[in-house]
């Protein structure tokens, strides 16, 4: 199995609350550690990744966090201006159209416009070039919206191509679609918890990405997994210590649920599933992200046991 380092656009998504921002932060950090110019993008949300990595929030401007690692929070208002200028090319035309109060009022009601400018800005960065013609960014990590919104978000290029007449917008939509659908460039990493609802939603997301967006699932991450610590013999040995037995049995049951969740994901996704153990810490900070990064090493490099 090829590692993520063979791809340039890494899309991280999953059910809300499964820890996808944590996984995105760890993957971005590992990419930077590999010496790749890495841009991690949060999308119109309260910033988490910069804080998880021990930095101040960066806002809507691409900002360097540390060696080989930049971050940006892509927001609609700023992205609207940047993307419109990218497509229209002329700032005077942008000001005439998009900074007109009446026009801006009606723009709010255009279906998918917000998703268009957000996705368009991110994928514009994927097309940026250095003076020598090589891509400006070796890796773009997209902390994508949660499951349902992720599909709406990523389907924008197809919607535009189906509804708009040929022109600048459809040309941009075609570029965006080609980037998303190219398995040599783009890979989706789906994040789940070892619980029934997140696992089922992960399977639904995988099917929607495949059928509606044509984005290939590269791998899944089973986050907050419980590793085996107590065998049946251990439980029998604790039968006279009810409090310890209760704790041990709870952990044993959650370990069993982790195993079942991993089996279900592997059987239905047909891609590798990587476990990230639950980290017990009062403060989930940079050191915790470093631990998560270590568990994701095989996913990034493609080398088992790396």
Coordinates of N, CA, C and O in Angstrom, one line a residue, residues 2 13 33-34 53-54 165 173 187 189 197 210 227 262:
X2 N 0.7 2.1 -1.0 CA 1.4 3.4 -1.1 C 1.1 4.2 0.1 O -0.1 4.2 0.6
X13 N -11.7 13.6 6.8 CA -13.1 13.8 7.2 C -13.6 12.7 8.0 O -13.0 11.6 8.2
X33 N 7.7 17.2 8.8 CA 8.9 16.5 9.3 C 9.6 15.8 8.1 O 10.8 15.5 8.2
X34 N 8.9 15.4 7.1 CA 9.5 14.7 6.0 C 10.1 15.7 5.0 O 10.6 15.3 3.9
X53 N -1.1 22.4 17.8 CA 0.3 22.3 17.5 C 1.1 23.3 18.4 O 2.3 23.5 18.2
X54 N 0.5 24.0 19.3 CA 1.1 24.9 20.2 C 1.4 26.3 19.6 O 2.3 27.0 20.1
X165 N -23.5 27.4 -17.8 CA -23.0 27.4 -19.2 C -21.5 27.5 -19.2 O -20.9 28.0 -18.2
X173 N -14.2 25.1 -12.3 CA -14.8 23.9 -11.7 C -14.2 22.6 -12.3 O -14.0 21.6 -11.6
X187 N -6.1 12.0 -1.9 CA -6.4 10.8 -1.1 C -7.3 11.2 0.1 O -7.1 12.3 0.7
X189 N -8.8 10.4 3.8 CA -8.5 9.6 5.1 C -9.8 9.8 5.9 O -10.1 10.9 6.3
X197 N -22.2 4.0 15.7 CA -22.7 5.1 14.9 C -21.6 5.7 14.1 O -21.7 5.9 12.9
X210 N -17.2 7.8 -3.0 CA -16.9 7.0 -4.2 C -18.0 7.3 -5.3 O -17.6 7.4 -6.5
X227 N -6.6 -0.7 23.4 CA -5.8 -1.8 23.1 C -5.9 -2.8 24.3 O -6.2 -2.5 25.4
X262 N -12.9 -2.4 13.8 CA -11.8 -2.5 12.8 C -12.2 -3.5 11.8 O -12.0 -3.3 10.6

